[in-house]
Amino acid sequence: MIEIKPLHYFLAAYEEGSITAAASRCFIAQPSITHAIKSLEASLGVILFERSKQGIKPTEQGHKLYKLATDLLLQNQQLEAAFTPSNKIELRFFIQADINVEHYWHIFERLKNAPVEIDLSIVDGIEQAQLALIDEHKLPAQFKCNRLGEEGYKLLVAQEHPLANKAEVCLSEFEGLNFIERPYCTNRQAFERLVNENNIAINYKGKAIHDLQLQGLVKLGLGVAVIPDSYISANDCLAYIPITLDAPILRTIVLAYRKLPPEIMAMWP
């Protein structure tokens, strides 16, 4: 019999495309993710991922398990909820780690003002969710979505940094800068590819575990960072500088949903 927890770890690895990112998302050590995947492969007698230096890529059997596992985990949640007496409508919400949730406050206001009482819980993985704030290209096929907006990225520096007063920066000006990395950024590979293609040498001084920490490290002058537009604030002692690129790196944020109760579905037709 297949246990539920390894399936959660498998789904995280599938969606992140990386054992490291999956471990960070699940708040566990990397060996636990690896062990869970190997355990599933042994139980099912299949290979779920092709492994390489670039990360992991689902096999045909991996894609098949992903679809079945997402349905199974959601049904498991619904089964538990069906036998828990309550007058409230339970709603499970996933928020992608590198999205500034405060920028989308209107979504939560709408839920608070819904015509029914909602018991909202924030879940660790989208496989458990009915609603999600997520980058469109990370959206699983089982979800429908409404687009909330498109955003680019800025170079984040302390106000006293030599680049702070520049109207814009080009990629060549990254040369030699000390960077604080955002390992949870969904576009980090696109930036790394651009830097490598242009033979730009930058120095990584550490990795942030969330954006509040990232901003604090930049304020202290420990490095600079690349951050989405939605984090821009006028009163935080930081400067946000547009990055000039031949082909801008953008992302589209969506409100994703599936299998909502009729009362909630009416709010997002």
Tab-separated table of N, CA and C in Angstrom, residues 156-243:
chain	number	residue	atom	x	y	z
A	156	LEU	N	17.543	44.997	-6.571
A	156	LEU	CA	17.308	45.530	-5.233
A	156	LEU	C	18.641	45.844	-4.567
A	157	VAL	N	18.827	47.120	-4.170
A	157	VAL	CA	20.072	47.529	-3.511
A	157	VAL	C	19.740	48.422	-2.321
A	158	ALA	N	20.690	48.544	-1.404
A	158	ALA	CA	20.533	49.483	-0.292
A	158	ALA	C	20.651	50.915	-0.817
A	159	GLN	N	20.035	51.867	-0.106
A	159	GLN	CA	20.026	53.256	-0.563
A	159	GLN	C	21.428	53.836	-0.706
A	160	GLU	N	22.382	53.350	0.088
A	160	GLU	CA	23.748	53.880	0.021
A	160	GLU	C	24.619	53.147	-1.001
A	161	HIS	N	24.058	52.191	-1.718
A	161	HIS	CA	24.825	51.443	-2.720
A	161	HIS	C	25.179	52.356	-3.897
A	162	PRO	N	26.356	52.195	-4.508
A	162	PRO	CA	26.757	53.044	-5.644
A	162	PRO	C	25.757	53.046	-6.809
A	163	LEU	N	24.971	51.992	-6.968
A	163	LEU	CA	24.014	51.933	-8.073
A	163	LEU	C	22.641	52.513	-7.714
A	164	ALA	N	22.444	52.900	-6.462
A	164	ALA	CA	21.110	53.238	-5.972
A	164	ALA	C	20.435	54.371	-6.735
A	165	ASN	N	21.198	55.321	-7.259
A	165	ASN	CA	20.614	56.482	-7.930
A	165	ASN	C	20.494	56.321	-9.441
A	166	LYS	N	20.820	55.142	-9.941
A	166	LYS	CA	20.730	54.921	-11.387
A	166	LYS	C	19.275	54.729	-11.812
A	167	ALA	N	18.925	55.243	-12.982
A	167	ALA	CA	17.568	55.097	-13.505
A	167	ALA	C	17.310	53.674	-13.986
A	168	GLU	N	18.368	52.992	-14.422
A	168	GLU	CA	18.274	51.606	-14.860
A	168	GLU	C	19.660	51.005	-14.891
A	169	VAL	N	19.723	49.690	-14.919
A	169	VAL	CA	21.009	48.996	-15.029
A	169	VAL	C	20.914	47.979	-16.159
A	170	CYS	N	22.034	47.717	-16.795
A	170	CYS	CA	22.083	46.653	-17.797
A	170	CYS	C	22.767	45.436	-17.178
A	171	LEU	N	22.662	44.315	-17.843
A	171	LEU	CA	23.152	43.059	-17.287
A	171	LEU	C	24.657	43.106	-17.033
A	172	SER	N	25.402	43.829	-17.860
A	172	SER	CA	26.855	43.889	-17.697
A	172	SER	C	27.255	44.513	-16.361
A	173	GLU	N	26.368	45.337	-15.789
A	173	GLU	CA	26.674	45.984	-14.507
A	173	GLU	C	26.515	45.036	-13.318
A	174	PHE	N	26.052	43.804	-13.600
A	174	PHE	CA	26.029	42.776	-12.555
A	174	PHE	C	27.435	42.263	-12.252
A	175	GLU	N	28.356	42.504	-13.185
A	175	GLU	CA	29.719	41.988	-13.057
A	175	GLU	C	30.329	42.392	-11.712
A	176	GLY	N	30.760	41.380	-10.952
A	176	GLY	CA	31.453	41.617	-9.693
A	176	GLY	C	30.577	41.972	-8.517
A	177	LEU	N	29.265	42.100	-8.713
A	177	LEU	CA	28.383	42.442	-7.592
A	177	LEU	C	28.229	41.246	-6.645
A	178	ASN	N	28.019	41.553	-5.372
A	178	ASN	CA	27.734	40.525	-4.378
A	178	ASN	C	26.220	40.323	-4.321
A	179	PHE	N	25.775	39.112	-4.599
A	179	PHE	CA	24.337	38.820	-4.671
A	179	PHE	C	23.879	37.959	-3.500
A	180	ILE	N	22.678	38.271	-3.010
A	180	ILE	CA	21.953	37.368	-2.121
A	180	ILE	C	20.971	36.602	-3.011
A	181	GLU	N	21.058	35.301	-3.008
A	181	GLU	CA	20.266	34.485	-3.924
A	181	GLU	C	18.855	34.249	-3.383
A	182	ARG	N	17.873	34.204	-4.319
A	182	ARG	CA	16.496	33.809	-4.005
A	182	ARG	C	16.281	32.408	-4.597
A	183	PRO	N	16.662	31.348	-3.876
A	183	PRO	CA	16.598	30.010	-4.462
A	183	PRO	C	15.176	29.555	-4.780
A	184	TYR	N	14.187	30.195	-4.191
A	184	TYR	CA	12.789	29.832	-4.397
A	184	TYR	C	12.161	30.581	-5.573
A	185	CYS	N	12.915	31.446	-6.249
A	185	CYS	CA	12.395	32.223	-7.376
A	185	CYS	C	12.111	31.304	-8.568
A	186	THR	N	10.918	31.417	-9.145
A	186	THR	CA	10.551	30.533	-10.256
A	186	THR	C	11.293	30.873	-11.543
A	187	ASN	N	11.883	32.063	-11.624
A	187	ASN	CA	12.629	32.452	-12.826
A	187	ASN	C	14.139	32.487	-12.588
A	188	ARG	N	14.606	31.881	-11.507
A	188	ARG	CA	16.031	31.967	-11.194
A	188	ARG	C	16.894	31.331	-12.290
A	189	GLN	N	16.404	30.243	-12.893
A	189	GLN	CA	17.187	29.582	-13.940
A	189	GLN	C	17.307	30.454	-15.180
A	190	ALA	N	16.272	31.239	-15.482
A	190	ALA	CA	16.319	32.148	-16.628
A	190	ALA	C	17.379	33.222	-16.415
A	191	PHE	N	17.467	33.765	-15.192
A	191	PHE	CA	18.495	34.761	-14.890
A	191	PHE	C	19.891	34.141	-14.922
A	192	GLU	N	20.024	32.965	-14.345
A	192	GLU	CA	21.329	32.301	-14.339
A	192	GLU	C	21.792	32.012	-15.762
A	193	ARG	N	20.883	31.615	-16.624
A	193	ARG	CA	21.237	31.332	-18.014
A	193	ARG	C	21.720	32.601	-18.720
A	194	LEU	N	21.040	33.730	-18.494
A	194	LEU	CA	21.456	34.997	-19.091
A	194	LEU	C	22.842	35.409	-18.621
A	195	VAL	N	23.074	35.281	-17.327
A	195	VAL	CA	24.369	35.645	-16.762
A	195	VAL	C	25.476	34.784	-17.365
A	196	ASN	N	25.221	33.469	-17.456
A	196	ASN	CA	26.227	32.554	-18.008
A	196	ASN	C	26.466	32.806	-19.496
A	197	GLU	N	25.384	33.052	-20.256
A	197	GLU	CA	25.528	33.307	-21.691
A	197	GLU	C	26.336	34.562	-21.979
A	198	ASN	N	26.274	35.533	-21.067
A	198	ASN	CA	27.000	36.787	-21.244
A	198	ASN	C	28.341	36.804	-20.510
A	199	ASN	N	28.732	35.628	-19.976
A	199	ASN	CA	30.029	35.476	-19.294
A	199	ASN	C	30.236	36.530	-18.206
A	200	ILE	N	29.197	36.750	-17.418
A	200	ILE	CA	29.256	37.727	-16.329
A	200	ILE	C	29.567	36.992	-15.026
A	201	ALA	N	30.574	37.472	-14.319
A	201	ALA	CA	30.970	36.861	-13.049
A	201	ALA	C	30.347	37.644	-11.894
A	202	ILE	N	29.496	36.991	-11.132
A	202	ILE	CA	28.924	37.613	-9.947
A	202	ILE	C	29.261	36.753	-8.734
A	203	ASN	N	29.191	37.359	-7.566
A	203	ASN	CA	29.555	36.667	-6.334
A	203	ASN	C	28.302	36.392	-5.517
A	204	TYR	N	28.060	35.125	-5.192
A	204	TYR	CA	26.937	34.779	-4.326
A	204	TYR	C	27.400	34.755	-2.880
A	205	LYS	N	26.767	35.597	-2.060
A	205	LYS	CA	27.156	35.722	-0.660
A	205	LYS	C	26.234	34.960	0.284
A	206	GLY	N	25.248	34.284	-0.282
A	206	GLY	CA	24.345	33.509	0.562
A	206	GLY	C	22.979	33.381	-0.071
A	207	LYS	N	22.127	32.574	0.567
A	207	LYS	CA	20.778	32.340	0.081
A	207	LYS	C	19.776	32.770	1.152
A	208	ALA	N	18.773	33.522	0.737
A	208	ALA	CA	17.684	33.888	1.639
A	208	ALA	C	16.673	32.749	1.674
A	209	ILE	N	15.963	32.615	2.783
A	209	ILE	CA	14.934	31.581	2.874
A	209	ILE	C	13.541	32.170	2.636
A	210	HIS	N	13.428	33.496	2.682
A	210	HIS	CA	12.177	34.169	2.321
A	210	HIS	C	12.508	35.635	2.048
A	211	ASP	N	11.544	36.374	1.502
A	211	ASP	CA	11.846	37.717	1.014
A	211	ASP	C	11.986	38.761	2.106
A	212	LEU	N	11.390	38.546	3.266
A	212	LEU	CA	11.615	39.470	4.384
A	212	LEU	C	13.081	39.414	4.799
A	213	GLN	N	13.631	38.197	4.875
A	213	GLN	CA	15.051	38.050	5.200
A	213	GLN	C	15.915	38.646	4.094
A	214	LEU	N	15.535	38.403	2.843
A	214	LEU	CA	16.282	38.926	1.701
A	214	LEU	C	16.395	40.448	1.784
A	215	GLN	N	15.278	41.117	2.019
A	215	GLN	CA	15.284	42.574	2.094
A	215	GLN	C	16.130	43.062	3.264
A	216	GLY	N	16.072	42.344	4.380
A	216	GLY	CA	16.891	42.718	5.536
A	216	GLY	C	18.377	42.611	5.244
A	217	LEU	N	18.779	41.552	4.562
A	217	LEU	CA	20.193	41.369	4.219
A	217	LEU	C	20.682	42.451	3.261
A	218	VAL	N	19.817	42.837	2.308
A	218	VAL	CA	20.195	43.900	1.372
A	218	VAL	C	20.280	45.241	2.103
A	219	LYS	N	19.335	45.515	3.010
A	219	LYS	CA	19.379	46.754	3.798
A	219	LYS	C	20.680	46.871	4.578
A	220	LEU	N	21.166	45.752	5.081
A	220	LEU	CA	22.399	45.744	5.877
A	220	LEU	C	23.654	45.855	5.016
A	221	GLY	N	23.478	45.891	3.700
A	221	GLY	CA	24.610	46.054	2.803
A	221	GLY	C	25.393	44.789	2.536
A	222	LEU	N	24.781	43.627	2.791
A	222	LEU	CA	25.498	42.368	2.606
A	222	LEU	C	25.463	41.888	1.161
A	223	GLY	N	24.677	42.538	0.335
A	223	GLY	CA	24.611	42.164	-1.068
A	223	GLY	C	23.433	42.829	-1.746
A	224	VAL	N	23.252	42.513	-3.020
A	224	VAL	CA	22.111	42.998	-3.791
A	224	VAL	C	21.286	41.777	-4.191
A	225	ALA	N	20.124	42.005	-4.786
A	225	ALA	CA	19.269	40.877	-5.171
A	225	ALA	C	18.378	41.295	-6.332
A	226	VAL	N	17.798	40.304	-6.983
A	226	VAL	CA	16.777	40.531	-8.004
A	226	VAL	C	15.442	40.108	-7.406
A	227	ILE	N	14.431	41.006	-7.509
A	227	ILE	CA	13.166	40.768	-6.815
A	227	ILE	C	12.005	41.196	-7.709
A	228	PRO	N	10.840	40.539	-7.613
A	228	PRO	CA	9.693	40.907	-8.463
A	228	PRO	C	9.182	42.318	-8.178
A	229	ASP	N	8.546	42.909	-9.190
A	229	ASP	CA	8.015	44.268	-9.075
A	229	ASP	C	7.043	44.436	-7.919
A	230	SER	N	6.301	43.399	-7.578
A	230	SER	CA	5.252	43.522	-6.567
A	230	SER	C	5.798	43.794	-5.168
A	231	TYR	N	7.108	43.683	-4.986
A	231	TYR	CA	7.701	43.963	-3.680
A	231	TYR	C	8.115	45.429	-3.511
A	232	ILE	N	7.971	46.228	-4.557
A	232	ILE	CA	8.431	47.610	-4.497
A	232	ILE	C	7.681	48.385	-3.421
A	233	SER	N	8.440	49.077	-2.575
A	233	SER	CA	7.886	49.910	-1.514
A	233	SER	C	8.667	51.212	-1.468
A	234	ALA	N	7.971	52.301	-1.142
A	234	ALA	CA	8.620	53.617	-1.150
A	234	ALA	C	9.290	53.953	0.175
A	235	ASN	N	9.054	53.151	1.215
A	235	ASN	CA	9.504	53.560	2.547
A	235	ASN	C	10.292	52.479	3.275
A	236	ASP	N	11.181	51.787	2.593
A	236	ASP	CA	11.900	50.710	3.261
A	236	ASP	C	13.421	50.806	3.132
A	237	CYS	N	13.940	52.003	2.819
A	237	CYS	CA	15.394	52.232	2.769
A	237	CYS	C	16.077	51.387	1.693
A	238	LEU	N	15.340	51.026	0.671
A	238	LEU	CA	15.889	50.239	-0.417
A	238	LEU	C	15.618	50.937	-1.742
A	239	ALA	N	16.442	50.643	-2.740
A	239	ALA	CA	16.242	51.183	-4.084
A	239	ALA	C	15.941	50.022	-5.029
A	240	TYR	N	14.993	50.237	-5.932
A	240	TYR	CA	14.565	49.228	-6.887
A	240	TYR	C	14.874	49.758	-8.285
A	241	ILE	N	15.795	49.125	-8.973
A	241	ILE	CA	16.304	49.661	-10.237
A	241	ILE	C	15.871	48.761	-11.393
A	242	PRO	N	15.201	49.319	-12.415
A	242	PRO	CA	14.829	48.518	-13.584
A	242	PRO	C	16.055	47.902	-14.258
A	243	ILE	N	15.883	46.679	-14.755
A	243	ILE	CA	16.957	45.963	-15.438
A	243	ILE	C	16.668	45.962	-16.934
